[in-house]
Short mmCIF file of C-alpha atoms and ligand atoms in Angstrom, two decimals:
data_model
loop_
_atom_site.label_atom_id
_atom_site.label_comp_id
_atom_site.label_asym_id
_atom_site.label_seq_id
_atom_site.Cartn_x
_atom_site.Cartn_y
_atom_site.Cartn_z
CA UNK A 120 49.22 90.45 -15.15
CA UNK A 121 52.54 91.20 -16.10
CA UNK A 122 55.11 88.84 -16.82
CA UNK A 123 58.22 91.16 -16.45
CA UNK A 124 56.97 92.38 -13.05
CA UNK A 125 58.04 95.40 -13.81
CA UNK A 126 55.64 97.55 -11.50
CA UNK A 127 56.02 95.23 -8.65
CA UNK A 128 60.07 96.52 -8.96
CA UNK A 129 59.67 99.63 -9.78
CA UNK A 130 57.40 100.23 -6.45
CA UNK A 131 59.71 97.77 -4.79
CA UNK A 132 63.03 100.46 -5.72
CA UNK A 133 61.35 103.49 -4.72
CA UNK A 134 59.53 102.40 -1.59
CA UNK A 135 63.51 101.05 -1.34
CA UNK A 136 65.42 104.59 -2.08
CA UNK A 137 62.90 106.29 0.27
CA UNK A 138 63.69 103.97 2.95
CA UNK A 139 67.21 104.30 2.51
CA UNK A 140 66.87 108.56 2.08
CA UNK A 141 65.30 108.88 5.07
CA UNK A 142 67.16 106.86 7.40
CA UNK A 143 68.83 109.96 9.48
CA UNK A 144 65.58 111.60 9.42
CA UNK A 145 63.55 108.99 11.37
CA UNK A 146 64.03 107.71 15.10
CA UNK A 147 66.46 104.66 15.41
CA UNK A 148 64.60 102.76 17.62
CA UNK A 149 60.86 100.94 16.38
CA UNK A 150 57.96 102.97 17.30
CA UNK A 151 55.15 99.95 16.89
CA UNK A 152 55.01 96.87 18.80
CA UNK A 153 55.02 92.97 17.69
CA UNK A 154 51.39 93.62 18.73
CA UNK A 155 49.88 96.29 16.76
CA UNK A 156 52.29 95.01 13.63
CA UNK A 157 50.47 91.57 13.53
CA UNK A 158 47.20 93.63 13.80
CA UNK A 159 48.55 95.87 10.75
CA UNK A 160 49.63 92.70 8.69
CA UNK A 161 45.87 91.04 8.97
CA UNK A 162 45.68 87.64 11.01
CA UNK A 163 43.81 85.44 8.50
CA UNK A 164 44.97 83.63 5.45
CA UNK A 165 43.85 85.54 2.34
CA UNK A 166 41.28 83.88 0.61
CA UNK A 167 41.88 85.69 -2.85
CA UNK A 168 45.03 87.62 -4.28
CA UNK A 169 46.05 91.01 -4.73
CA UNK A 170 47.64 92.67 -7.53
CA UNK A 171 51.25 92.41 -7.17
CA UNK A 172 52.37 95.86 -6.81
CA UNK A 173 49.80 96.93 -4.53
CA UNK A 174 50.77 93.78 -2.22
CA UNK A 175 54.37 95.58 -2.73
CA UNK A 176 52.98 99.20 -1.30
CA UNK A 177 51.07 97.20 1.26
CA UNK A 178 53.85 96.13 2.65
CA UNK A 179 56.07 98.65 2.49
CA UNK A 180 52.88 100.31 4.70
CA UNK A 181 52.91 97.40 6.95
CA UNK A 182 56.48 98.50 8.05
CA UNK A 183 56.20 102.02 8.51
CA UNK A 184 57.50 102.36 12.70
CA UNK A 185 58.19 98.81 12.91
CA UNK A 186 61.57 98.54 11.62
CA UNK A 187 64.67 99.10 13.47
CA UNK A 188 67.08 101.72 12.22
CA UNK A 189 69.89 99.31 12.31
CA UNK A 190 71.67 100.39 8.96
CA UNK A 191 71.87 103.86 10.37
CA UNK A 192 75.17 105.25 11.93
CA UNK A 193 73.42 106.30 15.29
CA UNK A 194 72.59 102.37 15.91
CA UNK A 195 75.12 100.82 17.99
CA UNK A 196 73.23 97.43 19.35
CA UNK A 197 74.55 94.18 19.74
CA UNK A 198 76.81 93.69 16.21
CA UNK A 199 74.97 94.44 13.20
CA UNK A 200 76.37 96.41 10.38
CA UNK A 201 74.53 98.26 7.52
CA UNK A 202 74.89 97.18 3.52
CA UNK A 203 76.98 98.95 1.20
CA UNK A 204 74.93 100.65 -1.80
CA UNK A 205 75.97 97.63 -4.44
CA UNK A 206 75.55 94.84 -2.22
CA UNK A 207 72.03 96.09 -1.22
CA UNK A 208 71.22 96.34 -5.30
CA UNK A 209 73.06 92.90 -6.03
CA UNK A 210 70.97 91.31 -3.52
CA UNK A 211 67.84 92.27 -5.69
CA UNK A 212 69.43 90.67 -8.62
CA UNK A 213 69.86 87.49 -6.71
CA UNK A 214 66.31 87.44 -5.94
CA UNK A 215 65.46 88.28 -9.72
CA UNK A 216 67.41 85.71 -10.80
CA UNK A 217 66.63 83.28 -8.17
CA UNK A 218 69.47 80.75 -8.50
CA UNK A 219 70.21 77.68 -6.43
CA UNK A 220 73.54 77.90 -5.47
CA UNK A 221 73.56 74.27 -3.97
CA UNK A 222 75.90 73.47 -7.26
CA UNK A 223 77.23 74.34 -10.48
CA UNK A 224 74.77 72.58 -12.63
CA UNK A 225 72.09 74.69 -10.75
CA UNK A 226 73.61 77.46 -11.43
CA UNK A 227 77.11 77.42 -12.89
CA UNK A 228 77.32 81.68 -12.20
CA UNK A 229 76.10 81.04 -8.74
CA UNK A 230 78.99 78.45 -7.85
CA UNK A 231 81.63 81.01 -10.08
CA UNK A 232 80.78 84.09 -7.68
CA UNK A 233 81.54 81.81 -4.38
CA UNK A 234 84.38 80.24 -6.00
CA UNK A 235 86.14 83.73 -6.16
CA UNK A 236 84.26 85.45 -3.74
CA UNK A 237 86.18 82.53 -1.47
CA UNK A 238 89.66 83.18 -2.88
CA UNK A 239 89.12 86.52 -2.46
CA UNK A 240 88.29 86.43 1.64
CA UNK A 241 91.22 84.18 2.35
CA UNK A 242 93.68 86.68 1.01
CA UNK A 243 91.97 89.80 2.21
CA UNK A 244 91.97 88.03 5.79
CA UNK A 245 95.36 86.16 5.24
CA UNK A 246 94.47 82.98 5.85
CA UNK A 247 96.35 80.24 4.30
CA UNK A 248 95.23 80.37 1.12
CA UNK A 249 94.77 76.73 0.18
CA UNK A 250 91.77 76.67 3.13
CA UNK A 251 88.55 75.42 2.04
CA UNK A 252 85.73 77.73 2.80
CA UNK A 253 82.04 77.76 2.88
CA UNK A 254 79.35 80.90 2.79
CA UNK A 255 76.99 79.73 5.54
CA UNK A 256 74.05 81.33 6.89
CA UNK A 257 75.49 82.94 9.69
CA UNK A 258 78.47 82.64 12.33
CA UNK A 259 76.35 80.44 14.15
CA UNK A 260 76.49 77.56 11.16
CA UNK A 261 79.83 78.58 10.45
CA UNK A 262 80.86 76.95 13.56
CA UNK A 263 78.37 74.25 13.38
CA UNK A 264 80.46 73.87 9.87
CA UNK A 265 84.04 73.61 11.60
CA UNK A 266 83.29 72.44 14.70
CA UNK A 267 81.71 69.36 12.42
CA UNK A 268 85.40 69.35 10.69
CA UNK A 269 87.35 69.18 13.53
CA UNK A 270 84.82 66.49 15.18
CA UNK A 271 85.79 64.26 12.36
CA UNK A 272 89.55 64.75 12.22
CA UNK A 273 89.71 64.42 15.79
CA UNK A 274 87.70 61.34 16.10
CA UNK A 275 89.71 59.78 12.82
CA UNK A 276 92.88 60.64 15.07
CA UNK A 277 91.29 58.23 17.80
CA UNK A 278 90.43 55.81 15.28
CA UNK A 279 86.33 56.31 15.08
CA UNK A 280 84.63 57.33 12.15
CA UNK A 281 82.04 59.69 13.14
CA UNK A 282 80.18 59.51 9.16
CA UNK A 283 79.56 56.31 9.72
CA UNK A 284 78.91 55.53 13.43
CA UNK A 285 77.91 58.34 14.71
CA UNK A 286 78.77 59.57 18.30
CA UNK A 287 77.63 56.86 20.60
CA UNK A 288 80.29 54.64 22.00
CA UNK A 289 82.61 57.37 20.18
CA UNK A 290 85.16 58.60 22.75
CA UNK A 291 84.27 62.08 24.00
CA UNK A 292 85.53 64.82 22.70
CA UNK A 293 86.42 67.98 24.98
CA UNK A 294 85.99 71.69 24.30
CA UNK A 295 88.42 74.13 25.70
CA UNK A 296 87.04 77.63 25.70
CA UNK A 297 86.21 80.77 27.84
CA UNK A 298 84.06 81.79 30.17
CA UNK A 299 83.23 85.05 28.07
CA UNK A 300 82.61 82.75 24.80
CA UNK A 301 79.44 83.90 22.29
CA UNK A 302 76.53 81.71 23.35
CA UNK A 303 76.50 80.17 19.46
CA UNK A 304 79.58 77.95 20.44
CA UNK A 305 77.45 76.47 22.77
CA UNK A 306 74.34 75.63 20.47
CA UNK A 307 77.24 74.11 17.69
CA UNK A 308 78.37 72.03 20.27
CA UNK A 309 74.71 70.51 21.29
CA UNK A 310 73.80 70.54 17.69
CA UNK A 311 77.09 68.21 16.86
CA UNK A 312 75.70 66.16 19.37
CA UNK A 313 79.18 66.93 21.83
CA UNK A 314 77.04 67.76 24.52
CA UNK A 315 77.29 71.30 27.03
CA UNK A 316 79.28 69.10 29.00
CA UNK A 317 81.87 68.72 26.61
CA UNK A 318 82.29 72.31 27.19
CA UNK A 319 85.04 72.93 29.83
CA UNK A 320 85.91 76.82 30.69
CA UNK A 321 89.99 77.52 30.88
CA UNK A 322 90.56 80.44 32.94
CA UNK A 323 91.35 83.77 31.62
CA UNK A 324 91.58 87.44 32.24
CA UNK A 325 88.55 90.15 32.83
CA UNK A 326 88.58 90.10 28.88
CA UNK A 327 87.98 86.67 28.20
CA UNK A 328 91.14 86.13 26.93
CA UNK A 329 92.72 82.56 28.07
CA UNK A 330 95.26 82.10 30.15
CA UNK A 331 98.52 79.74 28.67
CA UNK A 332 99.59 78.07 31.72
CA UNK A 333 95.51 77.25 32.22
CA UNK A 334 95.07 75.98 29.05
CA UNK A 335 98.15 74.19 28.94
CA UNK A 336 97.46 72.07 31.98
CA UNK A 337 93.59 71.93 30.82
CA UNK A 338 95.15 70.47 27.62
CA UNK A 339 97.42 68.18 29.49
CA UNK A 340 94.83 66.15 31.45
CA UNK A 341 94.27 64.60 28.12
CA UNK A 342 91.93 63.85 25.00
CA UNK A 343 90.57 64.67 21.79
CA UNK A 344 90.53 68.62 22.19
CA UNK A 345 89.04 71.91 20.34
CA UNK A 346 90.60 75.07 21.88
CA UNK A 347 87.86 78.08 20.89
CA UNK A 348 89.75 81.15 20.80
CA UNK A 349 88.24 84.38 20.12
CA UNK A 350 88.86 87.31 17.91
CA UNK A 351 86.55 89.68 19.04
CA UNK A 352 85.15 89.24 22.62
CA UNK A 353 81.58 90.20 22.27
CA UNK A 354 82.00 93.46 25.16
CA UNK A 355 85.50 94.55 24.80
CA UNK A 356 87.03 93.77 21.45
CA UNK A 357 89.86 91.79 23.10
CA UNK A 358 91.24 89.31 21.11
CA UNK A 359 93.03 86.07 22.47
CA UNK A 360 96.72 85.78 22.34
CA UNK A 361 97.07 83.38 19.65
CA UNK A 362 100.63 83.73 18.95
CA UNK A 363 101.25 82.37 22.22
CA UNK A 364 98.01 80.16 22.83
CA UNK A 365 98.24 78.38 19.02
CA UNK A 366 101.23 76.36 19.45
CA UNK A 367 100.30 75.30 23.22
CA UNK A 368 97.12 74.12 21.43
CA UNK A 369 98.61 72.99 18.62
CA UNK A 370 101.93 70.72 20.43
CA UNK A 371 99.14 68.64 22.24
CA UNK A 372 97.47 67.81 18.88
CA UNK A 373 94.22 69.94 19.96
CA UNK A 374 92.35 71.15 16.96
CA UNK A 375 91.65 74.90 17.42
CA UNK A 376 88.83 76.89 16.25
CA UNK A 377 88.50 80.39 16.67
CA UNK A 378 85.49 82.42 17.16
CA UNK A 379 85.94 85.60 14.75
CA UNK A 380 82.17 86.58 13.88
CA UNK A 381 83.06 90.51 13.60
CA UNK A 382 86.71 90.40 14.86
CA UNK A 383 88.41 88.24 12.38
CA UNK A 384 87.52 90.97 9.57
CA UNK A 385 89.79 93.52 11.43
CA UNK A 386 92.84 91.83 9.85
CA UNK A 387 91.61 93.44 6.70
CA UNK A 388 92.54 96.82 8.21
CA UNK A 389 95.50 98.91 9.73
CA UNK A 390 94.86 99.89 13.17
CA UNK A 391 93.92 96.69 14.82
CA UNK A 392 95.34 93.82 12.76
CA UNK A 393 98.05 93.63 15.14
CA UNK A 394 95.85 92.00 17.70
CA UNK A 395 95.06 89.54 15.69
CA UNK A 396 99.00 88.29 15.03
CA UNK A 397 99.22 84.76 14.79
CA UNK A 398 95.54 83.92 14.08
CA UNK A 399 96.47 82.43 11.12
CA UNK A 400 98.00 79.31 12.82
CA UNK A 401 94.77 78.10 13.50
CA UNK A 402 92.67 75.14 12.01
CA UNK A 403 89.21 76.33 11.72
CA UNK A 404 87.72 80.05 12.01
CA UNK A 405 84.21 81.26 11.80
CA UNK A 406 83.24 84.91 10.97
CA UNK A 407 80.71 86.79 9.47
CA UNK A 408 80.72 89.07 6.06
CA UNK A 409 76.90 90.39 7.46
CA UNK A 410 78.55 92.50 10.11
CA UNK A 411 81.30 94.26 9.57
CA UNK A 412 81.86 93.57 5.79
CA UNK A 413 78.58 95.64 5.67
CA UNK A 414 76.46 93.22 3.07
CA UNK A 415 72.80 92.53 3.94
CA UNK A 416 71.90 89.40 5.58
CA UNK A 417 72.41 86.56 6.04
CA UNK A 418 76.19 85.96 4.62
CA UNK A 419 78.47 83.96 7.35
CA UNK A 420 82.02 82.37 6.34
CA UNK A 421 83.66 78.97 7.53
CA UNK A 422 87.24 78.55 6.63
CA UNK A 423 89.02 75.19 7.15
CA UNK A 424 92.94 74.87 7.46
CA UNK A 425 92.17 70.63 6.33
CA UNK A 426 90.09 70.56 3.41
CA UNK A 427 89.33 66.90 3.28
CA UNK A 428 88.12 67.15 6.86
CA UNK A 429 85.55 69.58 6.11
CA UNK A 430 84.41 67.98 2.37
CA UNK A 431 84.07 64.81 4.84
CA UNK A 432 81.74 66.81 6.97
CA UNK A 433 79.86 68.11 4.84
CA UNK A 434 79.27 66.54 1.60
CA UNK A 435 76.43 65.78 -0.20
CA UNK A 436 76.59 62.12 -0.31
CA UNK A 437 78.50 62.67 -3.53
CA UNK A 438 75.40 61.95 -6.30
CA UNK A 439 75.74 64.73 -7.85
CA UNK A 440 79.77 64.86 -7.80
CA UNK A 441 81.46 65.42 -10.58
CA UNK A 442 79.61 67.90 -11.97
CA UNK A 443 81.50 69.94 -13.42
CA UNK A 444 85.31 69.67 -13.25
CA UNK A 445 85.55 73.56 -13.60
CA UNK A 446 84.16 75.09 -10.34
CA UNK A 447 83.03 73.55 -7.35
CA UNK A 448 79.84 72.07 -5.98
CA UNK A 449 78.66 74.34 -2.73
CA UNK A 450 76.71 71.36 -1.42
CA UNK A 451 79.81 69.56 -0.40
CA UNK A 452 81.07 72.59 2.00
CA UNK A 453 78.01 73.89 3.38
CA UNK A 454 75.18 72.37 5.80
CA UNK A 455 71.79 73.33 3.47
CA UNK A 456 71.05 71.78 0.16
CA UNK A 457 69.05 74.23 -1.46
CA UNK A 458 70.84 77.73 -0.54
CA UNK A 459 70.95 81.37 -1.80
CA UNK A 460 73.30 83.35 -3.90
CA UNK A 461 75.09 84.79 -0.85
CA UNK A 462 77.89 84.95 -2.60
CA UNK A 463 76.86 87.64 -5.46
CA UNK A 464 76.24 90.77 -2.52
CA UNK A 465 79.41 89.79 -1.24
CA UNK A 466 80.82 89.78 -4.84
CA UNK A 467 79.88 93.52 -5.44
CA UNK A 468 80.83 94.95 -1.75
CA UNK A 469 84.52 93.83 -2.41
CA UNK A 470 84.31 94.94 -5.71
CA UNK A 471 83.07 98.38 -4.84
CA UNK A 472 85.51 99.16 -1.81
CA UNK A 473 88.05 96.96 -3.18
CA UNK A 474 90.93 96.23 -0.22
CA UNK A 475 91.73 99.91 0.23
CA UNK A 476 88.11 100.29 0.81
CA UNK A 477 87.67 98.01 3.19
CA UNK A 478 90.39 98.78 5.21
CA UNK A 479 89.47 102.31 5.20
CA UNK A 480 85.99 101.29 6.65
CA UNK A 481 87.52 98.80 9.51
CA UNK A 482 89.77 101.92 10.32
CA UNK A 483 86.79 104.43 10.54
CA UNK A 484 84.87 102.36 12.64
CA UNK A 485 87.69 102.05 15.26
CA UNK A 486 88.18 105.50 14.92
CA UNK A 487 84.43 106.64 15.65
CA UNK A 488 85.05 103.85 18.87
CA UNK A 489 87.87 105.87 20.06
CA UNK A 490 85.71 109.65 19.43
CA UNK A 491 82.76 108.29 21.62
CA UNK A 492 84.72 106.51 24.11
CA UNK A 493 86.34 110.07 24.49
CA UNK A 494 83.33 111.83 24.08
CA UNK A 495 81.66 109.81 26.80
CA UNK A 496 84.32 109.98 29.06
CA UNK A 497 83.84 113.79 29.06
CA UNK A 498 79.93 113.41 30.38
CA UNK A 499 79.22 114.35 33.68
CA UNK A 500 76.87 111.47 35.02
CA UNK A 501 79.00 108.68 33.16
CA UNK A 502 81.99 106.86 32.76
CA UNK A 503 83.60 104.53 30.10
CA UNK A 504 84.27 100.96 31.49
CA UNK A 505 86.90 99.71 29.47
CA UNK A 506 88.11 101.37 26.54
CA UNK A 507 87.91 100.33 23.37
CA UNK A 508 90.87 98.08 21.90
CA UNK A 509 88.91 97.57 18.72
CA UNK A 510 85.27 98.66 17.75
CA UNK A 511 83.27 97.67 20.73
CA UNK A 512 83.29 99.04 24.35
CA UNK A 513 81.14 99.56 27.32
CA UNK A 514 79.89 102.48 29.80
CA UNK A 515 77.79 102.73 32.27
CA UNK A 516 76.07 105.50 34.90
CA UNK A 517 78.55 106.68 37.12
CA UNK A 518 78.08 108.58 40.79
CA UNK A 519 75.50 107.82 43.30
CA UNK A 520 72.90 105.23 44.14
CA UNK A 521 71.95 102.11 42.32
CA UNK A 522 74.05 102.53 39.63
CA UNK A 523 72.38 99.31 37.65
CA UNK A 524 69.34 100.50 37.89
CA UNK A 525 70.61 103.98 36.76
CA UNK A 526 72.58 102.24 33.66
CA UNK A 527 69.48 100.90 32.49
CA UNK A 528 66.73 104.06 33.02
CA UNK A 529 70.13 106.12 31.03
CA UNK A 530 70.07 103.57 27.67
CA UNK A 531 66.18 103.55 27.86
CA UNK A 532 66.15 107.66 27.47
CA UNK A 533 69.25 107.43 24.70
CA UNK A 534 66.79 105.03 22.92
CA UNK A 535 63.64 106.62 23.33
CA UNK A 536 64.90 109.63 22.37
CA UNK A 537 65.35 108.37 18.38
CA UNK A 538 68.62 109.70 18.32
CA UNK A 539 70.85 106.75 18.64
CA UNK A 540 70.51 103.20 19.94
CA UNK A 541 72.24 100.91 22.41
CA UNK A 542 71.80 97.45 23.50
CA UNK A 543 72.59 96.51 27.37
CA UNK A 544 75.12 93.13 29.01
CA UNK A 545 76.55 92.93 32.20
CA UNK A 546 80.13 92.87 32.73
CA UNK A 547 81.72 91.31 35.15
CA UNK A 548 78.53 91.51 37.64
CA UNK A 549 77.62 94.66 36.69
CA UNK A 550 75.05 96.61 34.29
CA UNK A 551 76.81 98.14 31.17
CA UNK A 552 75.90 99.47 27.87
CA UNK A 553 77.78 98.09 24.86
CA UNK A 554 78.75 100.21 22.07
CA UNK A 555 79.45 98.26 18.73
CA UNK A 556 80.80 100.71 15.62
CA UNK A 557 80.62 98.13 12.55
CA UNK A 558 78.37 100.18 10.17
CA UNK A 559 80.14 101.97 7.35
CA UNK A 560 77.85 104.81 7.75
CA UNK A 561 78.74 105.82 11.39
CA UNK A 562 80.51 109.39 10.71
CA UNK A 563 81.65 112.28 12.71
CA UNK A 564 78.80 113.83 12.81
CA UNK A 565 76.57 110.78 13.61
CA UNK A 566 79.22 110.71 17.01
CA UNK A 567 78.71 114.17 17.35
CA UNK A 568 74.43 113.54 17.42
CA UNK A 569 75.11 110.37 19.63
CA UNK A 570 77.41 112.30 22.17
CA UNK A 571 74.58 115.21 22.35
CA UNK A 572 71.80 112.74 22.54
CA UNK A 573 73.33 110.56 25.71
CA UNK A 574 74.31 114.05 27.46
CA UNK A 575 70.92 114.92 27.15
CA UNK A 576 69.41 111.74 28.63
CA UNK A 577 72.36 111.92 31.35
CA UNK A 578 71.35 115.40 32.43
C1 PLP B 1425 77.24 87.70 16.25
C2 PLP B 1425 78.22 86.78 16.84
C3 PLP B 1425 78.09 85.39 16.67
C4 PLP B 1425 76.92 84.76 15.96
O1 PLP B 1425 76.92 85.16 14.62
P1 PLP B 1425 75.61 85.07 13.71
O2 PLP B 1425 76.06 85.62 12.41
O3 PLP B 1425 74.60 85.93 14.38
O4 PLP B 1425 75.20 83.66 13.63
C5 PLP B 1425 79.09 84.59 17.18
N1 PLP B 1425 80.13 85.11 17.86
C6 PLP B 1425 80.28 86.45 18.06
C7 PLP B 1425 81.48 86.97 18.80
C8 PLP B 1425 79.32 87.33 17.56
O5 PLP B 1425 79.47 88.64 17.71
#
């Protein structure tokens, strides 16, 4: 046995690079079933080991057909995202080094990278830059994370300390949002312990995006309130007004969160900042670097406007405080004790595009939007639904007959076909297929092969 695991790597970089080499060359879209994988991987618990780099090419076996092409730029599916090159290789260095990045005496490097990695976000997003922040595991527990902030200041506002008395007999807290809202808000609310019924929808436009006098007189009826905005609706891209919507909020002391998992990031670029104007006014904003920063997963952010609300939320019961005086201790920011390096693939992404970078890559993506959404306008057989404001859109089958049914056989024959792949929703009543550009790989020509591919399956 070696002790550098040097062949175990080794295997583990090329099996790695050949991945990675032939991503245009194989289909997009899995070719083996849960099934036959399960079959593949062996049901029983191995009784004896196995040499470590052959349990490397084993693997890298196991996986052949079963792994979708998501970091190619033909993949348009819910919102994913691909990995830049260094964040893909600083990820393995993580692992190699296996830090716990729960606090600076774990691993004082660890806690460095977040520190600045942190920094670093709230400027390239311009947020106020004395927000706290916290790498989480996704957007999900990045609202869990503020929404737990914001339960806590609001509560203190009513005079109940949540910490220590928990929710019952607390007074009820209500949650202003949209009808269009990402299904995650929901499961931070139950997991708070607010309760779906704290939930109450404010009505809005086709896009989601809330109406002022609505939430105004939703706001007026009274009580603790979070107003969930959204940068980013999951279909369109829209983005809520929040130059007009933040003040309303924030004049009737509501605490207001908003929902930026992939849309938040576009701040970072030039062609569709302006829709987010005024997002900054906010208390609390969730987001994601694992989609449309392009680093491998899991890296989500929480940013918090009141620091001391969200160190109240969150902290580790202060035995290990004090630490160090240099760099701060993750555990009081984040939900999980023990946690990954998340911060270190973030580290080298923004190192290697730098802001120009980034921007560049928001700006492409938006651009390859716009080329499809034209391109697919052009197909005889179908027709774009709403055009794209950002980096997501919709289309459907257009003509005769059940057009539903027809939207559905059309993104089964894009996806079967290898070429590119889509993921389906229904809009306003009615089948669609989403198109989400936040891969830094999508180019011209991958729109070109996409456009060809869906004109084929149209035909
Ligand atoms: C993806 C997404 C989420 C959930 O983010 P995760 O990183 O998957 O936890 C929340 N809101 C929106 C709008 C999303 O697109």
């Amino acid at each position: 046995m070696t002790h550098d695991g040097s062949e175990a790597l080794r295997r583990a970089a090329a099996h790695a690079q050949r991945h990675l080499a032939g991503m245009d060359l194989r289909g997009v879209a899995p070719t083996v079933g849960g099934a036959a994988l399960i079959e593949r991987l062996g049901r029983a618990l191995p009784e004896r080991g196995t040499d470590a780099a052959a349990v490397v090419d084993e693997l890298a076996r196991a996986a052949e057909g079963g792994l979708m092409g998501s970091g190619t730029g033909r993949f348009f599916a819910w919102v994913i995202g691909g990995a830049v090159e260094s964040s893909v290789a600083a990820d393995w260095l993580v692992s190699a080094w296996d830090q716990n990045a729960a606090l600076a005496v774990t691993s004082p490097f660890a806690a460095a990278v977040e520190e600045v990695v942190g920094g670093w976000l709230l400027e390239l997003l311009d947020l106020p830059r004395d927000a706290s922040f916290a790498l989480t595991t996704g957007c999900q527990m990045a609202h869990a994370t503020c929404l737990a902030a914001a339960r806590g200041a609001l509560l203190s506002g009513e005079g109940w300390d949540v910490e220590e008395d928990g929710l019952a007999g607390a007074p009820r807290l209500r949650v202003l949002t949209s009808a269009a809202r990402h299904g995650s808000v929901d499961r931070a609310v139950r997991l708070l312990g607010l309760g779906r019924r704290a939930l109450e929808v404010v009505d809005g436009d086709d896009h989601g995006r809330l109406d002022a006098a609505a939430l105004r007189a939703a706001l007026d009826r009274g009580g603790p309130a979070v107003v969930v905005l959204a940068a980013g609706e999951i279909n369109t891209g829209a983005c809520d007004d929040f130059e007009r919507l933040v003040p309303i909020a924030k004049e009737r002391g509501a605490w207001v969160h908003v929902d930026g998992a992939f849309g938040l990031i576009a701040r970072a670029g030039r062609s569709c900042a302006h829709l987010l104007e005024g997002v900054d006014g906010a208390d609390s904003w969730a987001s994601d670097a694992h989609k449309w920063l392009n680093v491998p997963f899991d890296c989500g952010l929480a940013f918090v406007r009141d620091r001391a609300a969200h160190r109240a939320a969150m902290t580790g019961g202060g035995a290990y405080v004090a630490s160090s005086e240099e760099v701060r201790d993750q555990i009081d920011w984040n939900t999980e004790w023990s946690r990954r390096a998340r911060a270190v693939p973030l580290y080298a992404a923004l190192r290697e595009l730098g802001r120009e970078g980034v921007a560049a890559m928001l700006d492409r993506c938006c651009e390859r939007a716009a080329a499809l959404a034209r391109g697919l306008g052009e197909i005889e057989g179908v027709e774009v639904l709403v055009e794209p404001v950002m980096n997501q859109f919709m289309f459907r089958a257009a003509g005769e007959g059940d057009l539903d049914r027809r939207t559905h056989e059309l993104m089964e024959r894009i996806n079967a076909s290898g070429e590119a792949y889509f993921s389906g929703t229904v809009w306003r009543g009615v089948r669609a297929i989403r198109v989400s550009v936040v891969n830094f790989r999508t180019s011209e020509e991958d729109v070109a092969r996409t456009l060809a591919a869906v004109r084929e399956a149209a035909s």
